[in-house]
Amino acid sequence: MDLSSISPALVVASLMVASTPLLLAALGELVVEKAGVLNLGVEGMMITGAICGFAIAVETGSPPLGFLAAMAGGAALSMVFAVLTLVLLANQVATGLALTLFGLGLSSMLGQGYVGIKPPATARLDLGPLSDLPFLGRAVFSHDWMVYVSLGLTVAIWYVLTRTRAGLTLRAVGENHDAAHALGLKVVAIRFAAIGFGGAMAGLGGAYLSLVRVPQWTEGMTAGAGWIALAIVVFASWRADRVLLGAYLFGGVTVLQLNLQAAGSALPVEYLSMSPYVITILVLVIMSARRSRATAAPASLGKPFHATA
Amino acid sequence: MTTRRTLLGAAAALALAPGAWAQDDKTKVGFVYVGPVGDGGWTYEHDQARRAVEAEYGDQVETVFQENVPEGADAERVMTQMALSGADLIFTTSFGYMDPTMNVAQKFPDVKFEHATGYKTAENVSNYSARFYEGRAVQGFIAGSMTQTNKIGYIASFPIPEVVRGINASYLAAKAVNPEIEFSVVWAFTWFDPGKEADAAKALIEQGADVILQHTDSTAPQAAAAEAGNVITFGQASDMAEYAPKPRVSSIIDNWAPYYIDRVGAVMDGTWESQSVWQGIGDGMVEIGEISDAVPEDVKARALEIRDKIASGEMHPFTGPINRQDGTEWLADGETATDEVLLGMDFYVEGLTGDIPN
C-alpha cells in the first residue's frame, strides 16, 4: 500500500466538487419538505437542469447563463408537479415519481445534439492571497464560484428557516397546514414558491454535474444522485447544517474510497464501495438519535391540502 | 342451421385472418439495455445494431427496446412484458441479465433469447460474447509504450470474468513492452454513473496515472482526462471519437450488427438453434478504432501488427509462460489459455497488485 501517493489537498478539493451537486439538490428538497410537500421528482429536475444548463452554456459560451437556465428549467418542471399536486390535488408520491420519469425522457430528447461537446469552463473564483495558502489554498480556496455559492446558500437557507419570520411561516405551513390556513397564511402560494425554489436548486445541482464535475452531457448522467439527495434530507432530519454534513460525507467518502483504491489500499474493495452509504447513514442517524423530538419530519409532509376541507 | 353456423364461422375466420396475419408476418425482436441508448458506449453500440437489423429487414421486423433496466428483478419483469407482447426473439445485453433471462426463458419456451457475455444456455437461450480481451491486448501495448509515469489507471466495473480478463490482457501486453509499468485498478461497482466514473478517473490521474483504461460505459473518464491534460484514454465499447485525437488515442468498438442480423434472419426462416459463440477481432465483432496521430508512428505500426496477428490467430494474448498472482504457474512456455479457463477467469496474473473483490 502506498498511501503517500494520495494528496490530501487534492482529495479535499475533489470531494468538494463531488459533493456540490448533492448539496444543492438536497437543500432545495429540504425547503420543499419543510413546507410540507414531498417531491420525489428531484432526479428528474436535476437531469433537466443538467441539460438546460449545458445547452445554454454551450450556445452562449457563458456558464453563469447556463446555471440560470438550469434553475429556470428545474423550476419550470417543478411547476408541473406543483399544479398537479396543489391545484388538482394529485398524489404527491405518484406525481413525483412520474416527474422523474418525465424529466429523464425530456432531458434525453433535449440533449440529442449535445453529446460529445465540451462545455465552456466555469471560472475559478480568484481569492487572491487565500489561494496561495499552503494546504487550504489548493484544497478549499481554488474552486469555481459555484462551490462557494452552494456553501453560501446553505448558510442563507439555515438562517431563513430558523431565524426569520419567512422561515417560521414556511415551517408553520409544513407542520400544520390547516392551522396555518386558519391563521390566514396562504398555504398554496407558499408551497408553490417552495416547490419552485426546490426545482431551481435541483436544476442547479444537475448543471453543476454537467458543467463542472464531469463535464459533459450524457443521457441519464445523474445516475441516482437525486435519490441520494432525497435520502440525505431524511437522514439529516430536515436541518440545513446536517444536509451540508450529509452531502459532504457522502461525496467525501466516495472520493476518498476511490483514492484509497487507486493507491492500492489493503482494505477490501467491497467495504470501500459501500462505505459512502454506511458512513453517511450511521453518522446522521447517531446525531439525530440524541434528541428525538427535534428531528421529526414536518407533520403535514406529503398530505394533500384543500382550503374547504 | 348447420350451414348458417359454418358460414358464420367462415366469416369470422375471414375477418380475423388479416389481423392474425399481420401479427405473424412481422418478426418481433426485443432488446433489453442496461444503460441509456445515448451513453456513447456499450448500450449505444447495441442500439446501433438494433437499427441495423431494422435497416436490413425493413417491414419484416418490428423492434422494441427498453433502456436503463437494472440487473435483477426489474430485468425479469421487462423481459416477461416483452415476451407477453409477442416478441419472437429477445436480446438481453448485459452480464447481470443472465439469471433473469434463464428464468423468463423457462416460462416462454416458444420465445428465443440471446444473452450477451454470460455462460449459460438452454433450448431457447443462446449466449454470445465478444473477445474484448483481444482488443485490450492492443490497448495494453499502446498504454505501455506511451506512459511517461509508468502508472496506468484502470476503471473496472464489476468483478466478473469479462472484466478480469480485460485487466489481465492489457496488463500482460503493457508489461511485455514496458516492464516498469504499474497498474492501479479502481472498482466503480457500476456500469454507468458519469459522476463516479469522472471521480475515479480524477483520483487515478491525481495519483500519477497518465493512461486511463476504462471498463465502464460512459465517456466521463474521457472528459476528465481531457480536463487534466497530459493523459491518454481509450474508447470503451464504442469509438468515442469525439475525444480524438487526444485523450482518446484508440478504442475497442463492439460491432454487434452482423451477429444480430444473422440471428434475426435465423428466427425468420426457422433455423434458429441454441448456441454459444465468442467472436473476436478476426470475426469482426471486436474492432480497433482508429489509432490517432497522438500515437507515435512506430507504436501505431506495431499496434496494428499485433491486431492483425491476433485476428489471424497467429498470436494469442494469453500465451505462456504466465503465472498467477500468487506465483503459481498457470501457462507453461508457449501454451495458450483455453476458452474454458478464460470464460471463468477469477484470478489476476502475476505482477498485478490488490485483490479481486468477491
XYZ file of C-alpha atoms in Angstrom:
667
model
C 0.000 0.000 0.000
C 1.357 3.385 -0.953
C -0.818 5.974 0.725
C 1.798 8.643 0.160
C 0.566 8.891 -3.416
C -2.673 10.380 -2.116
C -2.504 14.134 -1.864
C -4.831 15.264 0.947
C -5.270 18.707 -0.589
C -6.399 17.230 -3.908
C -8.735 14.803 -2.170
C -10.408 17.625 -0.273
C -10.630 19.641 -3.483
C -12.255 16.721 -5.326
C -14.648 15.926 -2.532
C -15.959 19.481 -2.516
C -16.650 19.219 -6.234
C -18.213 15.763 -5.910
C -20.490 16.881 -3.046
C -21.776 20.128 -4.527
C -24.494 18.661 -6.811
C -25.866 16.637 -3.905
C -25.744 19.602 -1.572
C -27.635 21.880 -3.961
C -30.351 19.347 -4.733
C -30.747 18.320 -1.086
C -31.031 21.934 0.110
C -33.804 22.537 -2.411
C -35.681 19.444 -1.298
C -35.188 20.464 2.321
C -37.112 23.700 1.729
C -39.835 21.835 -0.187
C -40.280 19.288 2.593
C -40.195 21.959 5.281
C -43.250 23.394 3.531
C -44.951 20.006 3.887
C -44.558 18.783 0.317
C -42.799 15.567 -0.658
C -41.425 15.907 -4.176
C -39.804 12.662 -5.308
C -39.004 14.202 -8.676
C -35.568 15.517 -7.651
C -33.781 13.171 -10.061
C -35.960 14.372 -12.938
C -35.468 18.041 -12.127
C -31.727 17.549 -11.715
C -31.279 15.929 -15.081
C -33.478 18.561 -16.725
C -31.309 21.227 -15.126
C -28.215 19.364 -16.313
C -29.216 19.540 -19.962
C -30.778 23.037 -19.847
C -27.651 24.401 -18.201
C -25.349 22.535 -20.549
C -27.201 23.557 -23.700
C -27.416 27.245 -22.797
C -23.806 27.366 -21.596
C -22.660 25.829 -24.879
C -24.864 28.069 -27.039
C -23.959 31.298 -25.275
C -20.462 30.367 -24.139
C -21.365 31.592 -20.673
C -21.541 29.208 -17.710
C -23.410 31.748 -15.498
C -26.187 31.948 -18.097
C -26.137 28.161 -18.192
C -26.664 27.939 -14.440
C -29.511 30.444 -14.683
C -31.127 28.401 -17.443
C -30.718 25.278 -15.318
C -32.566 26.960 -12.477
C -35.302 28.035 -14.857
C -35.531 24.530 -16.325
C -35.698 22.810 -12.952
C -38.223 25.323 -11.645
C -40.393 25.020 -14.767
C -40.542 21.248 -14.376
C -41.351 21.586 -10.674
C -44.303 23.811 -11.582
C -45.851 20.848 -13.379
C -45.629 18.999 -10.077
C -46.990 21.990 -8.163
C -50.041 22.381 -10.386
C -50.810 18.673 -10.260
C -50.444 18.263 -6.508
C -51.539 21.658 -5.151
C -54.285 22.616 -7.583
C -55.504 19.254 -8.826
C -54.640 17.508 -5.531
C -52.917 14.570 -7.186
C -50.995 12.132 -5.002
C -47.560 13.597 -4.260
C -45.627 10.340 -4.268
C -47.012 9.163 -7.607
C -46.661 12.601 -9.191
C -43.074 12.907 -8.000
C -42.144 9.521 -9.441
C -43.816 10.464 -12.713
C -41.869 13.726 -12.721
C -38.584 11.806 -12.530
C -39.548 9.597 -15.460
C -40.729 12.622 -17.410
C -37.549 14.563 -16.640
C -35.318 11.683 -17.754
C -37.191 11.374 -21.047
C -37.408 15.105 -21.660
C -33.702 15.608 -20.984
C -32.626 12.856 -23.353
C -34.775 14.426 -26.063
C -33.394 17.921 -25.419
C -29.873 16.545 -25.266
C -29.850 14.862 -28.697
C -27.441 17.359 -30.266
C -25.182 17.862 -27.280
C -23.407 14.527 -26.889
C -19.626 14.733 -27.050
C -19.402 18.525 -26.796
C -17.084 20.224 -24.344
C -18.770 22.953 -22.300
C -17.118 26.333 -21.631
C -15.074 26.212 -18.437
C -16.641 27.628 -15.294
C -14.308 30.303 -13.971
C -12.323 29.795 -10.808
C -13.043 32.369 -8.185
C -9.972 34.497 -7.597
C -9.497 34.652 -3.861
C -6.160 36.434 -4.069
C -3.686 35.524 -1.320
C -6.020 32.896 0.158
C -5.341 30.630 -2.825
C -1.645 30.681 -2.006
C -2.043 29.246 1.472
C -0.061 26.010 1.818
C -2.753 23.334 2.212
C -6.033 25.225 2.339
C -5.180 27.198 -0.780
C -5.378 24.178 -3.049
C -7.995 22.272 -1.068
C -10.552 24.933 -0.226
C -9.752 28.254 -1.884
C -9.197 27.404 -5.526
C -12.627 26.303 -6.653
C -15.079 27.608 -9.194
C -17.549 30.129 -7.797
C -20.468 27.684 -7.737
C -18.877 25.780 -4.823
C -18.900 28.947 -2.723
C -22.391 29.849 -3.882
C -23.612 26.441 -2.675
C -21.988 26.981 0.734
C -23.443 30.486 0.918
C -26.869 29.093 0.080
C -26.544 26.583 2.909
C -25.983 29.378 5.406
C -28.732 31.500 3.869
C -31.261 28.669 3.994
C -30.306 27.774 7.552
C -30.715 31.419 8.551
C -34.029 31.950 6.790
C -35.546 28.726 8.101
C -34.532 29.164 11.716
C -34.117 32.890 12.301
C -36.653 34.749 10.206
C -40.361 35.312 10.040
C -40.474 33.943 6.497
C -38.892 30.716 7.715
C -41.364 30.455 10.545
C -44.242 30.896 8.126
C -42.850 28.211 5.836
C -42.412 25.797 8.721
C -45.884 26.532 10.036
C -47.325 25.574 6.670
C -45.329 22.353 6.749
C -46.239 21.437 10.327
C -49.956 22.052 10.216
C -51.418 23.428 7.037
C -54.957 23.686 8.425
C -53.839 25.807 11.353
C -51.689 27.914 9.069
C -54.651 28.402 6.790
C -56.828 29.381 9.739
C -54.235 31.990 10.655
C -54.641 33.480 7.214
C -51.395 32.193 5.709
C -51.569 31.491 2.001
C -50.711 27.790 2.163
C -50.923 27.056 -1.556
C -48.976 30.142 -2.609
C -46.213 29.424 -0.103
C -45.968 25.836 -1.269
C -45.844 26.939 -4.896
C -42.885 29.136 -4.042
C -41.144 26.374 -2.071
C -41.591 23.823 -4.859
C -40.282 26.296 -7.429
C -37.256 27.003 -5.247
C -36.623 23.270 -4.837
C -36.826 22.785 -8.598
C -34.380 25.621 -9.237
C -31.902 24.186 -6.714
C -32.175 20.685 -8.176
C -31.609 22.175 -11.633
C -28.550 23.988 -10.332
C -27.185 20.742 -8.883
C -27.722 18.991 -12.202
C -25.975 21.759 -14.099
C -23.027 21.585 -11.718
C -22.719 17.925 -12.675
C -22.829 18.544 -16.440
C -20.815 21.791 -16.458
C -18.167 21.224 -13.787
C -17.988 17.808 -12.199
C -17.967 15.581 -15.277
C -18.043 17.973 -17.516
C -20.091 16.746 -20.468
C -23.652 15.848 -21.331
C -24.594 12.169 -21.237
C -28.113 10.825 -21.120
C -29.123 9.707 -17.643
C -25.941 11.209 -16.217
C -27.362 11.959 -12.763
C -27.467 8.176 -12.258
C -29.413 8.271 -8.999
C -27.914 11.410 -7.429
C -31.420 12.830 -6.955
C -32.436 9.840 -4.872
C -29.367 10.195 -2.707
C -30.189 13.877 -2.182
C -33.690 12.835 -1.056
C -32.242 10.319 1.382
C -29.814 12.877 2.768
C -32.705 15.232 3.639
C -34.374 12.499 5.678
C -31.232 11.308 7.420
C -30.238 14.904 8.104
C -33.546 15.206 9.991
C -34.595 18.258 7.951
C -31.792 20.555 9.089
C -29.687 22.630 6.731
C -26.433 22.176 8.665
C -26.808 18.412 8.649
C -27.716 18.425 4.972
C -24.345 20.033 4.366
C -22.677 17.441 6.573
C -24.518 14.581 4.868
C -23.733 15.755 1.342
C -20.061 16.296 2.162
C -19.814 12.979 3.969
C -21.331 11.096 1.075
C -19.340 12.905 -1.598
C -16.239 12.859 0.559
C -16.248 9.191 1.401
C -16.961 8.363 -2.262
C -13.917 10.315 -3.402
C -11.790 9.034 -0.544
C -12.617 5.395 -1.190
C -11.805 5.773 -4.902
C -8.478 7.340 -3.919
C -7.763 4.539 -1.466
C -8.487 2.000 -4.179
C -6.216 3.798 -6.627
C -3.449 3.832 -4.045
C -3.827 0.088 -3.582
C -5.208 0.181 -0.060
C -5.318 -3.144 1.743
C -8.938 -2.596 2.757
C -11.271 -4.922 0.862
C -12.921 -3.142 -2.070
C -16.388 -4.383 -1.089
C -16.233 -2.446 2.163
C -14.772 0.605 0.487
C -17.587 0.736 -2.073
C -20.344 0.517 0.471
C -18.653 2.941 2.840
C -20.228 6.170 1.473
C -23.715 4.840 2.208
C -22.897 3.215 5.520
C -20.870 6.063 6.994
C -23.293 8.805 5.912
C -26.307 6.991 7.330
C -24.540 5.977 10.540
C -23.231 9.436 11.340
C -26.507 11.200 10.646
C -28.623 8.634 12.456
C -26.416 8.720 15.547
C -26.550 12.523 15.577
C -30.331 12.517 15.219
C -30.830 9.836 17.847
C -29.917 12.178 20.677
C -32.922 14.458 20.553
C -35.792 12.639 19.013
C -38.403 15.401 19.168
C -36.390 17.951 17.276
C -35.700 15.556 14.442
C -39.213 14.608 13.406
C -40.470 15.132 9.874
C -42.746 18.127 9.204
C -46.129 16.923 10.404
C -48.023 17.740 7.206
C -45.369 16.174 4.942
C -46.970 14.599 1.899
C -50.558 15.331 2.946
C -52.913 16.997 0.477
C -54.335 20.369 1.425
C -57.647 21.803 0.348
C -58.869 25.075 1.820
C -62.504 23.994 2.130
C -61.762 20.600 3.602
C -78.766 -24.226 -39.193
C -75.559 -26.103 -39.701
C -74.861 -24.196 -42.903
C -75.504 -20.916 -41.267
C -73.184 -21.682 -38.406
C -70.468 -22.768 -40.801
C -70.920 -19.607 -42.795
C -70.721 -17.509 -39.683
C -67.626 -19.350 -38.617
C -66.053 -18.848 -42.006
C -66.903 -15.164 -41.954
C -65.404 -14.809 -38.527
C -62.283 -16.625 -39.639
C -62.010 -14.355 -42.655
C -62.493 -11.291 -40.541
C -59.829 -12.424 -38.119
C -57.385 -13.605 -40.730
C -55.817 -10.271 -41.724
C -55.224 -9.375 -38.122
C -53.657 -12.696 -37.320
C -51.571 -12.465 -40.454
C -50.245 -9.070 -39.652
C -49.077 -10.384 -36.306
C -47.372 -13.469 -37.617
C -45.909 -11.718 -40.589
C -43.589 -9.452 -38.681
C -40.830 -10.854 -36.572
C -40.847 -9.032 -33.279
C -37.461 -8.513 -31.670
C -36.951 -7.106 -28.184
C -33.793 -5.555 -26.742
C -33.063 -5.036 -23.046
C -30.399 -2.396 -22.319
C -28.511 -1.740 -19.106
C -27.810 1.950 -19.840
C -29.378 4.696 -21.944
C -29.055 4.423 -25.744
C -27.202 7.722 -25.659
C -24.397 6.567 -23.338
C -21.933 6.814 -26.194
C -20.552 3.401 -25.267
C -21.865 -0.092 -24.623
C -25.611 0.408 -24.977
C -25.150 2.823 -27.862
C -23.471 0.077 -29.905
C -26.216 -2.437 -29.144
C -28.754 0.097 -30.290
C -26.791 0.772 -33.477
C -27.015 -2.964 -34.168
C -30.764 -2.877 -33.495
C -31.073 -0.126 -36.100
C -29.002 -2.202 -38.491
C -31.486 -5.063 -38.046
C -34.337 -2.697 -38.904
C -32.490 -1.371 -41.921
C -31.733 -4.901 -43.125
C -35.218 -6.381 -42.849
C -37.394 -3.263 -43.122
C -41.111 -4.078 -42.841
C -40.475 -7.695 -41.939
C -39.297 -6.874 -38.442
C -40.515 -4.799 -35.594
C -38.064 -3.979 -32.828
C -38.708 -2.701 -29.341
C -36.190 -1.773 -26.689
C -36.167 -0.846 -23.034
C -33.242 1.163 -21.713
C -31.839 1.668 -18.195
C -33.077 -1.711 -16.993
C -31.437 -2.612 -13.657
C -29.837 -6.034 -13.445
C -32.142 -8.108 -11.256
C -35.869 -8.456 -10.681
C -36.715 -5.481 -12.892
C -34.997 -7.151 -15.820
C -37.215 -10.200 -15.417
C -40.328 -8.027 -15.451
C -39.198 -6.226 -18.621
C -38.406 -9.487 -20.425
C -41.716 -11.027 -19.365
C -43.529 -7.959 -20.653
C -41.743 -8.252 -23.990
C -42.484 -11.962 -24.267
C -46.156 -11.399 -23.406
C -46.494 -8.709 -26.030
C -45.448 -11.164 -28.705
C -41.677 -10.889 -29.087
C -40.184 -13.773 -31.080
C -36.607 -13.052 -30.106
C -35.196 -11.077 -27.175
C -31.627 -9.835 -26.856
C -30.578 -9.248 -23.241
C -27.409 -7.240 -23.397
C -25.658 -7.301 -20.043
C -23.920 -9.905 -17.910
C -26.268 -9.394 -14.963
C -29.296 -10.355 -17.059
C -28.115 -13.954 -17.214
C -30.265 -15.491 -14.491
C -33.315 -13.334 -15.260
C -33.015 -14.458 -18.880
C -32.840 -18.123 -17.882
C -35.899 -17.729 -15.633
C -38.042 -15.954 -18.208
C -36.914 -18.291 -20.992
C -38.194 -21.229 -18.987
C -41.662 -19.679 -18.832
C -41.774 -18.889 -22.561
C -40.387 -21.909 -24.416
C -41.542 -20.531 -27.785
C -39.635 -17.278 -27.450
C -35.953 -17.263 -28.356
C -33.453 -15.477 -26.137
C -29.934 -14.236 -26.813
C -27.915 -13.294 -23.743
C -24.718 -11.276 -24.062
C -21.454 -12.005 -22.227
C -22.742 -14.775 -19.965
C -22.116 -18.512 -19.941
C -25.499 -20.233 -19.564
C -27.547 -21.653 -22.412
C -30.850 -23.534 -22.743
C -33.012 -24.932 -25.523
C -34.244 -21.436 -26.310
C -31.339 -19.399 -24.916
C -28.136 -18.698 -26.779
C -25.266 -16.782 -25.398
C -22.934 -14.603 -27.390
C -19.971 -12.543 -26.461
C -17.012 -10.809 -27.975
C -13.371 -11.422 -27.216
C -12.823 -7.905 -25.922
C -9.602 -9.085 -24.339
C -8.062 -9.247 -27.805
C -8.666 -5.510 -28.110
C -7.424 -4.998 -24.562
C -4.091 -6.507 -25.562
C -3.710 -3.875 -28.297
C -4.638 -1.135 -25.814
C -2.210 -2.504 -23.251
C 0.564 -2.375 -25.803
C -0.151 1.276 -26.668
C -0.544 2.143 -22.979
C 2.750 0.526 -22.002
C 4.539 2.191 -24.908
C 3.231 5.681 -24.242
C 3.162 6.076 -20.478
C 5.709 8.519 -19.055
C 4.916 7.964 -15.384
C 4.747 4.165 -15.787
C 1.472 4.284 -13.917
C -1.647 3.057 -15.658
C -5.092 3.550 -14.155
C -7.901 1.097 -14.813
C -11.538 1.853 -14.009
C -13.210 -1.505 -13.588
C -16.934 -2.081 -13.201
C -17.875 -5.382 -11.572
C -15.587 -8.302 -10.655
C -16.836 -10.672 -13.363
C -14.649 -12.813 -15.657
C -15.048 -10.452 -18.629
C -13.631 -7.514 -16.684
C -10.878 -9.520 -15.007
C -9.836 -10.868 -18.428
C -9.570 -7.328 -19.745
C -7.358 -6.245 -16.861
C -5.088 -9.273 -17.257
C -4.833 -8.982 -21.042
C -3.960 -5.290 -21.019
C -1.523 -5.736 -18.149
C 0.352 -8.558 -19.877
C 0.619 -6.581 -23.116
C 1.761 -3.432 -21.322
C 4.260 -5.326 -19.208
C 5.706 -7.030 -22.263
C 6.653 -3.718 -23.848
C 7.498 -1.858 -20.622
C 8.492 -3.947 -17.577
C 8.387 -0.843 -15.354
C 4.652 -0.263 -15.530
C 2.276 -0.480 -12.599
C -1.492 -0.927 -12.745
C -3.930 0.747 -10.333
C -7.361 -0.791 -10.540
C -10.377 1.075 -9.172
C -13.664 -0.817 -8.900
C -16.567 1.532 -9.515
C -19.275 -1.114 -8.972
C -21.424 0.409 -11.680
C -21.622 0.151 -15.455
C -22.853 3.671 -15.860
C -22.501 6.618 -13.490
C -20.721 9.525 -15.196
C -20.147 11.397 -11.933
C -18.491 8.447 -10.231
C -16.549 7.451 -13.329
C -15.192 11.001 -13.557
C -14.232 10.936 -9.866
C -12.456 7.606 -10.324
C -10.525 8.937 -13.310
C -9.560 12.073 -11.365
C -8.376 10.018 -8.378
C -6.160 7.921 -10.653
C -4.795 10.942 -12.508
C -4.075 12.823 -9.277
C -2.055 9.847 -8.117
C 0.138 9.965 -11.169
C -1.542 7.784 -13.786
C -1.129 9.179 -17.297
C -3.051 6.426 -19.063
C -6.653 5.617 -18.156
C -8.270 2.401 -19.316
C -11.957 2.007 -18.555
C -14.408 -0.837 -18.412
C -17.392 1.367 -17.625
C -19.741 2.627 -20.290
C -19.829 6.401 -20.291
C -17.464 8.939 -21.804
C -16.985 10.701 -18.440
C -13.413 9.408 -17.908
C -12.556 10.810 -21.344
C -13.789 14.232 -20.256
C -11.834 14.026 -17.000
C -8.679 13.111 -18.917
C -9.214 15.933 -21.419
C -9.526 18.315 -18.483
C -6.345 17.034 -16.851
C -4.258 17.470 -19.993
C -1.426 15.063 -20.498
C -3.382 11.837 -20.147
C -4.421 9.299 -22.762
C -7.537 7.137 -22.821
C -9.225 4.552 -24.991
C -12.813 4.418 -26.195
C -14.731 1.645 -24.481
C -17.322 -0.427 -26.386
C -17.812 2.446 -28.789
C -15.348 4.599 -30.715
C -15.825 7.728 -28.556
C -14.240 9.560 -31.480
C -15.425 12.936 -30.184
C -12.471 12.769 -27.771
C -9.917 12.013 -30.502
C -7.101 12.580 -31.261
C -6.382 13.137 -27.571
C -7.060 11.999 -24.883
C -8.730 9.131 -26.789
C -5.937 7.586 -28.850
C -7.739 4.411 -29.909
C -10.731 2.324 -28.928
C -12.406 -1.036 -28.834
C -15.611 -0.991 -30.845
C -18.174 -3.706 -30.345
C -19.781 -4.403 -33.666
C -22.887 -6.440 -32.938
C -24.725 -5.699 -36.181
C -23.659 -8.720 -38.282
C -24.492 -11.111 -35.451
C -27.877 -9.547 -34.734
C -28.841 -9.536 -38.408
C -27.779 -13.153 -38.709
C -29.761 -14.291 -35.659
C -32.908 -12.371 -36.541
C -32.681 -13.916 -40.019
C -32.399 -17.369 -38.430
C -35.590 -16.802 -36.460
C -37.360 -15.656 -39.616
C -36.533 -18.733 -41.646
C -36.921 -21.088 -38.703
C -33.297 -22.211 -38.500
C -32.544 -20.647 -35.107
C -30.828 -23.015 -32.746
C -29.341 -22.500 -29.334
C -25.615 -21.879 -29.480
C -22.751 -20.299 -27.648
C -20.460 -18.040 -29.635
C -17.436 -15.993 -28.736
C -16.090 -13.901 -31.568
C -13.063 -11.659 -31.707
C -11.153 -9.330 -33.960
C -10.898 -11.976 -36.671
C -14.687 -12.316 -36.927
C -15.219 -8.563 -36.904
C -17.178 -8.484 -33.658
C -14.322 -6.613 -31.987
C -12.876 -3.693 -33.911
C -9.949 -1.485 -33.050
C -10.940 2.138 -33.556
C -8.618 4.397 -35.482
C -5.308 4.930 -33.719
C -4.912 8.687 -33.605
C -1.924 10.854 -34.517
C -1.121 11.354 -30.849
C 0.461 7.871 -31.012
C 3.997 7.776 -32.458
C 4.209 6.203 -35.938
C 6.251 3.164 -34.864
C 3.999 2.381 -31.904
C 0.974 2.649 -34.163
C 2.523 0.321 -36.733
C 3.336 -2.298 -34.118
C -0.111 -1.996 -32.549
C -1.687 -2.667 -35.914
C 0.621 -5.604 -36.406
C -0.490 -7.061 -33.059
C -4.103 -6.533 -34.067
C -3.597 -8.365 -37.349
C -1.700 -11.234 -35.754
C -4.438 -11.708 -33.186
C -7.029 -11.592 -35.957
C -5.259 -14.283 -37.953
C -4.768 -16.456 -34.888
C -1.010 -16.220 -35.149
C -0.854 -14.626 -31.715
C -2.867 -15.202 -28.545
C -2.947 -12.522 -25.825
C -2.623 -15.229 -23.186
C 0.470 -17.158 -24.222
C 2.735 -18.696 -21.586
C 4.821 -18.502 -19.578
C 2.287 -16.786 -17.334
C 1.999 -17.178 -13.580
C -0.989 -16.419 -11.428
C -0.798 -13.554 -8.956
C 0.248 -15.911 -6.148
C 3.212 -17.070 -8.203
C 1.913 -20.498 -9.196
C 2.223 -21.474 -12.807
C -0.835 -21.002 -14.994
C 0.500 -21.425 -18.517
C 3.746 -23.122 -19.451
C 6.060 -21.635 -22.043
C 4.260 -21.424 -25.380
C 0.962 -22.710 -24.020
C -2.160 -20.680 -24.755
C -5.161 -20.276 -22.483
C -8.221 -22.426 -23.107
C -11.575 -20.736 -23.594
C -12.898 -22.603 -20.609
C -10.410 -21.005 -18.218
C -10.814 -17.594 -19.838
C -14.603 -17.718 -19.553
C -14.407 -18.301 -15.834
C -11.333 -16.190 -15.141
C -11.342 -15.122 -11.492
C -7.669 -14.518 -10.780
C -5.057 -11.846 -11.544
C -1.863 -12.712 -13.322
C 1.473 -12.247 -11.605
C 2.529 -8.640 -11.151
C -0.901 -7.132 -10.609
C -1.466 -5.818 -7.094
C -4.596 -5.799 -4.991
C -7.368 -8.341 -4.673
C -10.333 -9.010 -6.884
C -13.427 -8.226 -4.820
C -15.850 -11.097 -4.324
